[in-house]
Amino acid sequence: MRKLQIVLFLSVILAAAAHSVFAADYTLLNVSYDPTRELYKEYNKAFAAHYKKETGDTVSIEVTHAGSSKQANAVIDGLAADVVTLALAYDISNIAQKTKALPEDWQKRLPHNSTPYSSTVVFLVRKGNPKKIKEWSDLTKPGVEIVVAHPKTSGVARWAYLAAWGYVLKKELGDLKKLQDPNAAAEVAVAQKKAKDFITALYKNVVVLPQGARTASQAFLQQEEGDVLLDWENQAKLSINEIAKGDSEIVVPSISILAEPPVAVIDKNVDKKGNRKVAEAYLNFLYTKQGQELVAKHYYRPRDPEVLKKYADNFVTVDTFSIDEVFGGWQKAQKEHFEDGGTFDQIYSPKK
């Protein structure tokens, strides 16, 4: 009996020793966009603990934040991201096309087109809403000063621009299916002209146009610039609950856009570093119950219906449309609206 106990004891010691010998240390670099700081600060700790428990391996995660397109350009220029968690599918597709560091069909690799959460665009206004801003149409009124990030560098700024454009189309057309109906071409052309005129008027009221969403938020909340901030829903919620604390309030327009921030592994970098397994686990963890709970806690709309129901009080019902539905996808929207010489350049002139 004693001999059996000794054998069992030695087996446990040897197993522990083997586990210790083969345990590895990994470091991941997540290149993310501006408003995800709080989410990934908590998420990284949860994932590291989970991965340690599951594998015995230690993971350290570093995160950089800036405007989504600025971050994508940094990766294109050589920043060795293991994963990117950006605001726009276009930005990740741009990395794929220009670097070949991941396949161009990268969105097929994870559920929901590699978007583990969604958001939308809302308004943050001063306490009491003195300018009575309730709808997109109120943003073009005389005397309304708007703060929003620059759509050439910021993801939320592009979403906000497209949300405003789509709002006009939906109001004018009623049914967005008319956009694909050849018989409605004349009606659509009139609506598109009205949308362009509306966006032109909106940007005439913009008084602060910084590169990133976080800088725009700081200008509105800390420097007290403007009457209204166009922002991510999650960022606005964070501002209300943790920064502004009663000095501002959220206005949700009747119509907005379904914003879907995507995530992806950068194959070339993880294969070079030997990080593929942990990088894939890092993104897959976003889709687990624990990951979805953290997403909801930080005011991103989770994909898991049970978690969404549990956190329903965090989100208001809003009529949303997708970028595919109104603009034919990111590639087309980017080319028409945000590339040099596109619609944004046509309608916006920097104030002198």
mmCIF file of N, CA, C and O in Angstrom, residues 252-254 301 315-319:
data_model
loop_
_atom_site.group_PDB
_atom_site.id
_atom_site.type_symbol
_atom_site.label_atom_id
_atom_site.label_comp_id
_atom_site.label_asym_id
_atom_site.label_seq_id
_atom_site.Cartn_x
_atom_site.Cartn_y
_atom_site.Cartn_z
ATOM 1 N N VAL A 252 -30.744 59.384 -28.454
ATOM 2 C CA VAL A 252 -30.682 58.336 -29.472
ATOM 3 C C VAL A 252 -31.625 58.732 -30.607
ATOM 4 O O VAL A 252 -32.833 58.844 -30.402
ATOM 5 N N PRO A 253 -31.106 58.969 -31.801
ATOM 6 C CA PRO A 253 -31.986 59.342 -32.915
ATOM 7 C C PRO A 253 -32.894 58.176 -33.303
ATOM 8 O O PRO A 253 -32.632 57.018 -32.964
ATOM 9 N N SER A 254 -33.959 58.475 -34.015
ATOM 10 C CA SER A 254 -34.928 57.431 -34.375
ATOM 11 C C SER A 254 -34.341 56.424 -35.352
ATOM 12 O O SER A 254 -34.744 55.260 -35.380
ATOM 13 N N ARG A 301 -22.977 45.981 -27.971
ATOM 14 C CA ARG A 301 -24.130 45.076 -28.080
ATOM 15 C C ARG A 301 -23.639 43.662 -28.393
ATOM 16 O O ARG A 301 -23.084 43.422 -29.470
ATOM 17 N N PHE A 315 -29.237 49.080 -23.387
ATOM 18 C CA PHE A 315 -29.412 49.464 -24.782
ATOM 19 C C PHE A 315 -30.858 49.857 -25.066
ATOM 20 O O PHE A 315 -31.784 49.222 -24.583
ATOM 21 N N VAL A 316 -31.016 50.887 -25.871
ATOM 22 C CA VAL A 316 -32.360 51.293 -26.283
ATOM 23 C C VAL A 316 -32.622 50.731 -27.671
ATOM 24 O O VAL A 316 -31.698 50.462 -28.440
ATOM 25 N N THR A 317 -33.881 50.556 -27.983
ATOM 26 C CA THR A 317 -34.265 50.081 -29.308
ATOM 27 C C THR A 317 -34.125 51.213 -30.316
ATOM 28 O O THR A 317 -34.597 52.331 -30.083
ATOM 29 N N VAL A 318 -33.447 50.953 -31.413
ATOM 30 C CA VAL A 318 -33.274 51.969 -32.454
ATOM 31 C C VAL A 318 -33.409 51.288 -33.806
ATOM 32 O O VAL A 318 -32.971 50.155 -34.001
ATOM 33 N N ASP A 319 -34.018 51.979 -34.729
ATOM 34 C CA ASP A 319 -34.192 51.474 -36.091
ATOM 35 C C ASP A 319 -32.856 51.638 -36.817
ATOM 36 O O ASP A 319 -32.404 52.760 -37.058
#
